Tab-separated table of C-alpha atoms in Angstrom:
chain	number	residue	atom	x	y	z
A	1026	UNK	CA	105.366	-20.489	-95.829
A	1027	UNK	CA	107.784	-19.211	-98.491
A	1028	UNK	CA	111.304	-20.571	-98.486
A	1029	UNK	CA	113.928	-18.071	-97.489
A	1030	UNK	CA	117.270	-17.700	-99.233
A	1031	UNK	CA	120.252	-19.134	-97.482
A	1032	UNK	CA	122.408	-16.707	-95.589
A	1033	UNK	CA	125.297	-15.615	-97.743
A	1034	UNK	CA	127.437	-13.927	-95.096
A	1035	UNK	CA	130.772	-15.342	-93.943
A	1036	UNK	CA	130.198	-15.121	-90.183
A	1037	UNK	CA	127.375	-16.234	-87.885
A	1038	UNK	CA	125.127	-13.522	-86.512
A	1039	UNK	CA	122.321	-13.111	-84.028
A	1040	UNK	CA	119.485	-10.804	-85.129
A	1041	UNK	CA	116.772	-9.745	-82.589
A	1042	UNK	CA	113.547	-7.997	-83.611
A	1043	UNK	CA	111.652	-6.072	-80.955
A	1044	UNK	CA	108.147	-4.558	-81.269
A	1045	UNK	CA	107.364	-2.172	-78.407
A	1046	UNK	CA	103.685	-1.774	-78.750
A	1047	UNK	CA	101.273	0.669	-76.977
A	1048	UNK	CA	99.526	-2.087	-75.015
A	1049	UNK	CA	101.588	-5.248	-75.766
A	1050	UNK	CA	105.056	-5.941	-76.955
A	1051	UNK	CA	106.905	-8.874	-78.480
A	1052	UNK	CA	110.241	-10.068	-79.835
A	1053	UNK	CA	111.732	-12.662	-82.123
A	1054	UNK	CA	115.220	-13.677	-83.159
A	1055	UNK	CA	117.132	-15.678	-85.683
A	1056	UNK	CA	120.675	-17.118	-86.083
A	1057	UNK	CA	122.221	-16.225	-89.395
A	1058	UNK	CA	124.701	-19.057	-90.264
A	1059	UNK	CA	126.663	-19.189	-93.530
A	1060	UNK	CA	124.890	-21.462	-96.125
A	1061	UNK	CA	121.843	-22.101	-93.932
A	1062	UNK	CA	118.265	-20.995	-94.363
A	1063	UNK	CA	117.339	-18.725	-91.487
A	1064	UNK	CA	114.666	-19.794	-89.020
A	1065	UNK	CA	112.677	-17.291	-86.995
A	1066	UNK	CA	111.931	-18.025	-83.299
A	1067	UNK	CA	109.218	-16.130	-81.405
A	1068	UNK	CA	109.949	-15.347	-77.765
A	1069	UNK	CA	107.279	-16.865	-75.422
A	1070	UNK	CA	107.197	-17.622	-71.765
A	1071	UNK	CA	107.938	-14.036	-70.728
A	1072	UNK	CA	108.732	-13.426	-67.063
A	1073	UNK	CA	105.509	-13.455	-65.105
A	1074	UNK	CA	103.666	-15.504	-67.676
A	1075	UNK	CA	105.830	-18.575	-67.967
A	1076	UNK	CA	102.682	-20.690	-67.610
A	1077	UNK	CA	101.365	-19.415	-70.967
A	1078	UNK	CA	104.097	-20.809	-73.286
A	1079	UNK	CA	102.169	-20.100	-76.430
A	1080	UNK	CA	101.707	-16.425	-75.655
A	1081	UNK	CA	104.177	-14.278	-77.680
A	1082	UNK	CA	102.994	-10.982	-76.360
A	1083	UNK	CA	103.586	-9.282	-73.037
A	1084	UNK	CA	101.870	-6.181	-71.527
A	1085	UNK	CA	103.779	-2.960	-72.156
A	1086	UNK	CA	103.678	-1.798	-68.528
A	1087	UNK	CA	106.322	-1.003	-65.899
A	1088	UNK	CA	106.017	-0.579	-62.177
A	1089	UNK	CA	108.235	1.856	-60.330
A	1090	UNK	CA	108.653	2.941	-56.730
A	1091	UNK	CA	107.851	6.568	-55.971
A	1092	UNK	CA	111.528	7.453	-56.184
A	1093	UNK	CA	111.776	6.064	-59.749
A	1094	UNK	CA	113.306	2.656	-58.818
A	1095	UNK	CA	112.184	-0.041	-61.216
A	1096	UNK	CA	110.201	-2.836	-59.478
A	1097	UNK	CA	108.843	-4.973	-62.311
A	1098	UNK	CA	107.974	-5.097	-66.007
A	1099	UNK	CA	105.371	-6.735	-68.171
A	1100	UNK	CA	103.228	-9.482	-66.650
A	1101	UNK	CA	105.427	-9.520	-63.492
A	1102	UNK	CA	103.689	-6.271	-62.429
A	1103	UNK	CA	100.533	-8.260	-61.701
A	1104	UNK	CA	102.352	-9.854	-58.690
A	1105	UNK	CA	102.405	-6.374	-57.186
A	1106	UNK	CA	98.742	-5.550	-57.685
A	1107	UNK	CA	98.519	-3.913	-54.279
A	1108	UNK	CA	101.802	-2.026	-54.614
A	1109	UNK	CA	101.326	1.737	-54.310
A	1110	UNK	CA	104.002	2.608	-56.815
A	1111	UNK	CA	103.652	4.159	-60.255
A	1112	UNK	CA	102.408	1.958	-63.104
A	1113	UNK	CA	103.579	3.397	-66.371
A	1114	UNK	CA	101.545	2.355	-69.423
A	1115	UNK	CA	101.121	3.552	-73.017
A	1116	UNK	CA	104.547	5.274	-72.730
A	1117	UNK	CA	105.133	4.692	-76.478
A	1118	UNK	CA	102.533	7.393	-77.199
A	1119	UNK	CA	104.815	10.002	-75.643
A	1120	UNK	CA	107.142	9.515	-78.689
A	1121	UNK	CA	104.513	10.377	-81.249
A	1122	UNK	CA	104.929	13.435	-83.559
A	1123	UNK	CA	103.295	16.626	-82.206
A	1124	UNK	CA	100.870	16.613	-85.096
A	1125	UNK	CA	99.323	13.258	-83.951
A	1126	UNK	CA	96.709	14.028	-81.290
A	1127	UNK	CA	94.994	11.369	-79.165
A	1128	UNK	CA	92.380	11.601	-76.443
A	1129	UNK	CA	93.761	9.321	-73.679
A	1130	UNK	CA	94.930	9.958	-70.117
A	1131	UNK	CA	98.366	11.520	-69.814
A	1132	UNK	CA	101.166	8.937	-69.372
A	1133	UNK	CA	102.372	8.793	-65.771
A	1134	UNK	CA	106.140	8.873	-65.655
A	1135	UNK	CA	108.094	8.208	-62.456
A	1136	UNK	CA	110.134	10.763	-60.694
A	1137	UNK	CA	113.286	11.721	-62.520
A	1138	UNK	CA	112.446	9.615	-65.574
A	1139	UNK	CA	111.969	10.787	-69.113
A	1140	UNK	CA	110.211	8.644	-71.738
A	1141	UNK	CA	113.603	7.540	-73.141
A	1142	UNK	CA	114.490	6.140	-69.729
A	1143	UNK	CA	111.222	4.268	-69.482
A	1144	UNK	CA	111.651	2.898	-73.049
A	1145	UNK	CA	115.197	1.895	-72.054
A	1146	UNK	CA	114.035	-0.016	-69.010
A	1147	UNK	CA	111.439	-1.933	-71.085
A	1148	UNK	CA	113.905	-2.726	-73.874
A	1149	UNK	CA	116.200	-4.054	-71.246
A	1150	UNK	CA	113.491	-6.283	-69.910
A	1151	UNK	CA	112.616	-7.680	-73.365
A	1152	UNK	CA	116.292	-8.210	-74.097
A	1153	UNK	CA	116.658	-10.211	-70.900
A	1154	UNK	CA	113.600	-12.302	-71.907
A	1155	UNK	CA	115.190	-13.093	-75.287
A	1156	UNK	CA	118.444	-14.152	-73.546
A	1157	UNK	CA	116.528	-16.409	-71.187
A	1158	UNK	CA	114.528	-18.003	-74.077
A	1159	UNK	CA	117.694	-18.738	-76.101
A	1160	UNK	CA	119.366	-20.287	-73.061
A	1161	UNK	CA	116.304	-22.493	-72.264
A	1162	UNK	CA	115.337	-23.658	-75.748
A	1163	UNK	CA	118.545	-24.280	-77.666
A	1164	UNK	CA	121.199	-26.883	-77.032
A	1165	UNK	CA	124.192	-25.002	-75.593
A	1166	UNK	CA	121.945	-21.948	-75.759
A	1167	UNK	CA	123.944	-19.967	-73.193
A	1168	UNK	CA	127.146	-20.650	-74.990
A	1169	UNK	CA	125.637	-19.594	-78.287
A	1170	UNK	CA	124.286	-16.397	-76.715
A	1171	UNK	CA	127.706	-15.555	-75.225
A	1172	UNK	CA	129.410	-16.064	-78.556
A	1173	UNK	CA	127.050	-13.904	-80.671
A	1174	UNK	CA	125.598	-11.427	-78.202
A	1175	UNK	CA	128.479	-8.922	-78.614
A	1176	UNK	CA	127.751	-8.574	-82.354
A	1177	UNK	CA	124.031	-8.916	-82.366
A	1178	UNK	CA	121.912	-6.732	-84.689
A	1179	UNK	CA	118.570	-5.277	-83.526
A	1180	UNK	CA	115.504	-4.483	-85.662
A	1181	UNK	CA	113.088	-2.034	-83.847
A	1182	UNK	CA	109.596	-1.340	-85.305
A	1183	UNK	CA	107.663	1.910	-85.102
A	1184	UNK	CA	104.372	3.225	-86.500
A	1185	UNK	CA	104.058	4.656	-89.927
A	1186	UNK	CA	104.678	8.357	-89.962
A	1187	UNK	CA	107.395	8.314	-87.357
A	1188	UNK	CA	110.690	9.712	-88.467
A	1189	UNK	CA	114.244	10.587	-87.491
A	1190	UNK	CA	113.273	12.244	-84.194
A	1191	UNK	CA	111.500	9.095	-82.919
A	1192	UNK	CA	114.337	6.840	-84.243
A	1193	UNK	CA	116.861	8.982	-82.443
A	1194	UNK	CA	115.079	8.482	-79.116
A	1195	UNK	CA	114.656	4.796	-79.645
A	1196	UNK	CA	118.339	4.404	-80.578
A	1197	UNK	CA	119.321	6.266	-77.432
A	1198	UNK	CA	117.013	4.049	-75.323
A	1199	UNK	CA	118.703	0.942	-76.833
A	1200	UNK	CA	122.130	2.245	-75.992
A	1201	UNK	CA	121.079	3.110	-72.368
A	1202	UNK	CA	119.551	-0.456	-72.095
A	1203	UNK	CA	122.942	-1.947	-73.104
A	1204	UNK	CA	121.716	-3.494	-76.273
A	1205	UNK	CA	124.626	-1.898	-78.193
A	1206	UNK	CA	127.529	0.347	-77.238
A	1207	UNK	CA	127.440	4.027	-78.032
A	1208	UNK	CA	129.892	3.743	-80.836
A	1209	UNK	CA	129.653	4.094	-84.649
A	1210	UNK	CA	129.753	0.289	-84.931
A	1211	UNK	CA	127.138	-0.100	-82.225
A	1212	UNK	CA	124.775	2.449	-83.855
A	1213	UNK	CA	125.077	0.515	-87.197
A	1214	UNK	CA	123.744	-2.607	-85.411
A	1215	UNK	CA	120.289	-0.958	-84.877
A	1216	UNK	CA	117.838	-0.827	-87.782
A	1217	UNK	CA	114.288	0.358	-87.973
A	1218	UNK	CA	111.229	-0.914	-89.849
A	1219	UNK	CA	107.739	0.605	-90.087
A	1220	UNK	CA	104.842	-1.385	-88.628
A	1221	UNK	CA	103.196	-1.424	-91.988
A	1222	UNK	CA	106.193	-3.105	-93.696
A	1223	UNK	CA	106.576	-5.451	-90.684
A	1224	UNK	CA	102.967	-6.461	-90.942
A	1225	UNK	CA	103.392	-7.323	-94.611
A	1226	UNK	CA	106.307	-9.613	-93.886
A	1227	UNK	CA	104.353	-11.224	-91.119
A	1228	UNK	CA	101.527	-11.988	-93.524
A	1229	UNK	CA	104.068	-13.491	-95.844
A	1230	UNK	CA	105.613	-15.589	-92.998
A	1231	UNK	CA	102.160	-16.894	-92.098
A	1232	UNK	CA	101.469	-17.761	-95.767
A	1233	UNK	CA	98.486	-15.389	-95.727
A	1234	UNK	CA	99.899	-13.392	-98.600
A	1235	UNK	CA	101.607	-16.185	-100.468
A	1236	UNK	CA	98.990	-16.411	-103.304
A	1237	UNK	CA	99.195	-12.626	-103.698
A	1238	UNK	CA	102.914	-12.521	-104.374
A	1239	UNK	CA	102.794	-12.118	-108.094
A	1240	UNK	CA	104.415	-9.407	-110.179
A	1241	UNK	CA	102.379	-6.196	-110.511
A	1242	UNK	CA	99.937	-7.248	-107.762
A	1243	UNK	CA	98.896	-4.296	-105.558
A	1244	UNK	CA	98.687	-5.070	-101.874
A	1245	UNK	CA	97.179	-2.993	-99.058
A	1246	UNK	CA	98.164	-3.848	-95.522
A	1247	UNK	CA	96.350	-2.707	-92.415
A	1248	UNK	CA	97.798	-3.119	-88.966
A	1249	UNK	CA	95.266	-2.422	-86.313
A	1250	UNK	CA	97.355	-1.979	-83.175
A	1251	UNK	CA	96.822	-0.769	-79.597
A	1252	UNK	CA	97.670	2.875	-80.244
A	1253	UNK	CA	97.767	3.300	-84.022
A	1254	UNK	CA	96.161	2.115	-87.167
A	1255	UNK	CA	98.918	1.746	-89.739
A	1256	UNK	CA	98.011	1.230	-93.435
A	1257	UNK	CA	100.527	0.773	-96.190
A	1258	UNK	CA	100.278	-0.160	-99.891
A	1259	UNK	CA	102.769	-1.778	-102.163
A	1260	UNK	CA	103.151	-3.138	-105.727
A	1261	UNK	CA	105.118	-6.377	-106.152
A	1262	UNK	CA	107.833	-5.651	-108.672
A	1263	UNK	CA	109.674	-8.993	-108.521
A	1264	UNK	CA	109.015	-12.167	-106.576
A	1265	UNK	CA	112.542	-13.766	-106.610
A	1266	UNK	CA	113.912	-11.964	-104.812
A	1267	UNK	CA	110.794	-10.305	-103.311
A	1268	UNK	CA	110.877	-6.623	-104.025
A	1269	UNK	CA	108.151	-4.129	-103.337
A	1270	UNK	CA	107.404	-0.519	-104.359
A	1271	UNK	CA	105.265	1.726	-102.252
A	1272	UNK	CA	102.080	2.868	-103.969
A	1273	UNK	CA	101.739	5.938	-101.761
A	1274	UNK	CA	102.901	7.287	-98.435
A	1275	UNK	CA	101.772	5.118	-95.527
A	1276	UNK	CA	99.036	6.369	-93.209
A	1277	UNK	CA	98.994	6.395	-89.368
A	1278	UNK	CA	95.878	7.142	-87.356
A	1279	UNK	CA	95.870	7.345	-83.580
A	1280	UNK	CA	92.639	5.317	-83.403
A	1281	UNK	CA	93.985	2.009	-82.004
A	1282	UNK	CA	92.289	-0.284	-79.474
A	1283	UNK	CA	93.055	1.856	-76.473
A	1284	UNK	CA	90.833	4.593	-77.811
A	1285	UNK	CA	87.999	2.125	-78.039
A	1286	UNK	CA	88.429	1.282	-74.381
A	1287	UNK	CA	88.882	4.938	-73.372
A	1288	UNK	CA	85.607	5.945	-75.092
A	1289	UNK	CA	83.697	3.092	-73.497
A	1290	UNK	CA	85.050	3.736	-69.989
A	1291	UNK	CA	84.445	7.446	-70.275
A	1292	UNK	CA	80.832	6.738	-71.270
A	1293	UNK	CA	80.313	4.347	-68.374
A	1294	UNK	CA	82.013	6.724	-65.995
A	1295	UNK	CA	79.570	9.489	-66.966
A	1296	UNK	CA	76.674	7.088	-66.634
A	1297	UNK	CA	77.695	6.034	-63.138
A	1298	UNK	CA	79.125	9.286	-61.789
A	1299	UNK	CA	76.390	9.775	-59.210
A	1300	UNK	CA	76.960	6.316	-57.747
A	1301	UNK	CA	79.715	4.613	-55.939
A	1302	UNK	CA	80.463	2.554	-59.046
A	1303	UNK	CA	81.926	5.689	-60.704
A	1304	UNK	CA	84.902	5.421	-58.466
A	1305	UNK	CA	88.323	4.548	-59.777
A	1306	UNK	CA	88.481	1.065	-58.357
A	1307	UNK	CA	85.212	-0.006	-59.993
A	1308	UNK	CA	86.190	1.706	-63.253
A	1309	UNK	CA	89.536	-0.138	-63.242
A	1310	UNK	CA	87.724	-3.484	-63.008
A	1311	UNK	CA	85.331	-2.500	-65.772
A	1312	UNK	CA	88.233	-1.326	-67.975
A	1313	UNK	CA	90.168	-4.600	-67.516
A	1314	UNK	CA	87.063	-6.742	-68.144
A	1315	UNK	CA	86.178	-4.753	-71.280
A	1316	UNK	CA	89.800	-4.888	-72.543
A	1317	UNK	CA	90.297	-8.589	-71.879
A	1318	UNK	CA	86.845	-9.976	-72.820
A	1319	UNK	CA	84.138	-7.740	-74.142
A	1320	UNK	CA	86.170	-5.863	-76.749
A	1321	UNK	CA	87.838	-8.981	-78.047
A	1322	UNK	CA	84.539	-10.997	-78.335
A	1323	UNK	CA	82.138	-8.317	-79.493
A	1324	UNK	CA	80.868	-8.592	-83.120
A	1325	UNK	CA	78.294	-6.897	-85.209
A	1326	UNK	CA	75.810	-9.725	-84.921
A	1327	UNK	CA	75.561	-9.488	-81.192
A	1328	UNK	CA	71.972	-8.818	-80.050
A	1329	UNK	CA	70.491	-7.600	-76.803
A	1330	UNK	CA	72.390	-6.445	-73.752
A	1331	UNK	CA	75.914	-7.407	-72.686
A	1332	UNK	CA	76.968	-7.938	-69.030
A	1333	UNK	CA	80.441	-6.799	-67.900
A	1334	UNK	CA	81.988	-7.307	-64.518
A	1335	UNK	CA	82.385	-4.145	-62.488
A	1336	UNK	CA	82.194	-5.441	-58.910
A	1337	UNK	CA	81.694	-8.440	-56.686
A	1338	UNK	CA	78.735	-10.916	-56.559
A	1339	UNK	CA	77.311	-8.943	-53.704
A	1340	UNK	CA	77.074	-5.725	-55.767
A	1341	UNK	CA	73.464	-4.920	-56.909
A	1342	UNK	CA	72.212	-1.562	-58.117
A	1343	UNK	CA	69.167	-0.268	-60.050
A	1344	UNK	CA	68.451	3.366	-60.677
A	1345	UNK	CA	64.848	4.671	-60.723
A	1346	UNK	CA	64.864	5.255	-64.458
A	1347	UNK	CA	66.206	1.768	-65.166
A	1348	UNK	CA	69.109	3.292	-67.071
A	1349	UNK	CA	71.678	1.511	-64.991
A	1350	UNK	CA	71.420	-2.020	-63.740
A	1351	UNK	CA	74.014	-4.100	-61.811
A	1352	UNK	CA	73.302	-7.689	-60.757
A	1353	UNK	CA	75.858	-9.823	-58.987
A	1354	UNK	CA	78.596	-7.397	-59.924
A	1355	UNK	CA	77.741	-7.443	-63.623
A	1356	UNK	CA	76.886	-4.110	-65.341
A	1357	UNK	CA	74.233	-4.322	-67.991
A	1358	UNK	CA	75.450	-2.611	-71.189
A	1359	UNK	CA	73.409	-1.893	-74.256
A	1360	UNK	CA	74.963	-3.077	-77.523
A	1361	UNK	CA	74.727	0.364	-78.990
A	1362	UNK	CA	76.959	1.707	-76.231
A	1363	UNK	CA	79.758	-0.691	-77.309
A	1364	UNK	CA	79.176	0.135	-81.065
A	1365	UNK	CA	79.651	3.827	-80.276
A	1366	UNK	CA	83.026	3.121	-78.625
A	1367	UNK	CA	84.166	1.194	-81.719
A	1368	UNK	CA	82.765	3.496	-84.447
A	1369	UNK	CA	85.402	6.208	-84.702
A	1370	UNK	CA	88.183	3.585	-84.939
A	1371	UNK	CA	86.309	1.542	-87.532
A	1372	UNK	CA	85.687	4.681	-89.580
A	1373	UNK	CA	89.405	5.589	-89.387
A	1374	UNK	CA	90.435	2.122	-90.606
A	1375	UNK	CA	87.963	2.182	-93.500
A	1376	UNK	CA	89.051	5.660	-94.506
A	1377	UNK	CA	92.738	4.815	-94.443
A	1378	UNK	CA	92.217	1.631	-96.513
A	1379	UNK	CA	90.129	3.459	-99.052
A	1380	UNK	CA	92.876	6.033	-99.438
A	1381	UNK	CA	95.244	3.269	-100.506
A	1382	UNK	CA	92.957	1.362	-102.875
A	1383	UNK	CA	93.781	1.974	-106.526
A	1384	UNK	CA	91.268	3.996	-108.516
A	1385	UNK	CA	91.334	1.360	-111.193
A	1386	UNK	CA	91.875	-2.380	-110.904
A	1387	UNK	CA	91.964	-4.530	-107.849
A	1388	UNK	CA	94.169	-4.867	-104.787
A	1389	UNK	CA	94.711	-7.555	-102.261
A	1390	UNK	CA	93.936	-6.386	-98.694
A	1391	UNK	CA	95.811	-7.939	-95.725
A	1392	UNK	CA	95.039	-7.313	-92.057
A	1393	UNK	CA	97.000	-7.834	-88.860
A	1394	UNK	CA	95.737	-7.057	-85.371
């Protein structure tokens, strides 16, 4: 890890970075103290997943009552699995520019709530998790929080290609959530960073890019997220301090991991539409299993069929053409069916990266997912 410069300010500050993702979100924070080298702390142990201390990501989902009252956020929503309220997912996509089209189900918003209100509710939840983390993990954490919270600065990330319209909505959501007051001073305490730039700094933080940080090195960064594929390219102009120059405008493609899942589930729904297994309950089980296991573990070297949970052990089904087989609740899936779900996203990633590769000379490619 590269050494950071000591903080040259005259007053201590709390800086909180929040990444609201399409499928998962996260946060980190640092205390800036005069003359000290800043240390970054990831937030873990989110409400509802306190038993997974090492997990620094939390599902981007909210549960509302029918009247729009917030019930739970993040992993806490799993405690209400049988609750008949409205589960709002992928709300971040509602902020995208009109020119960015994506083939996923429409986001379900609760009654009387716009996307800015949902974003505000989730930002408030993340902010509470940061406060809890500071209080639990630092000596006199509650006292430190109380002394710095009123002047805290916030860094919010967003996909490449988002502009002033999206930033305006995100800023309003932060104000509604109580992160900052609606004053000129409060507005100045909110900053934005593109996911491409944030990914580069993450690679530096993890020492992945350390050897590439030489003057005139060209670097291409690909961030394969839940909703978007963000690719940026930079030239290192100086290393101390580190300064970068964009090689070209960043790219953003709406071909993230949710589109892989959506293509696969739609394919299986079509395959099973004449059976009881095409119902929403079975499809939801299949979707969760594909999302959590199959999609994460699948690789190009896999051979033969895969088996994905769709029901219970008592579930068995074989059609007369042997095109659909279910044994002990496991659906037999051909490898090619999974490949077809991945293919458009993989092609989008390759195309975006090639757009950023220099026509002459080499470039260092970095990836975050």
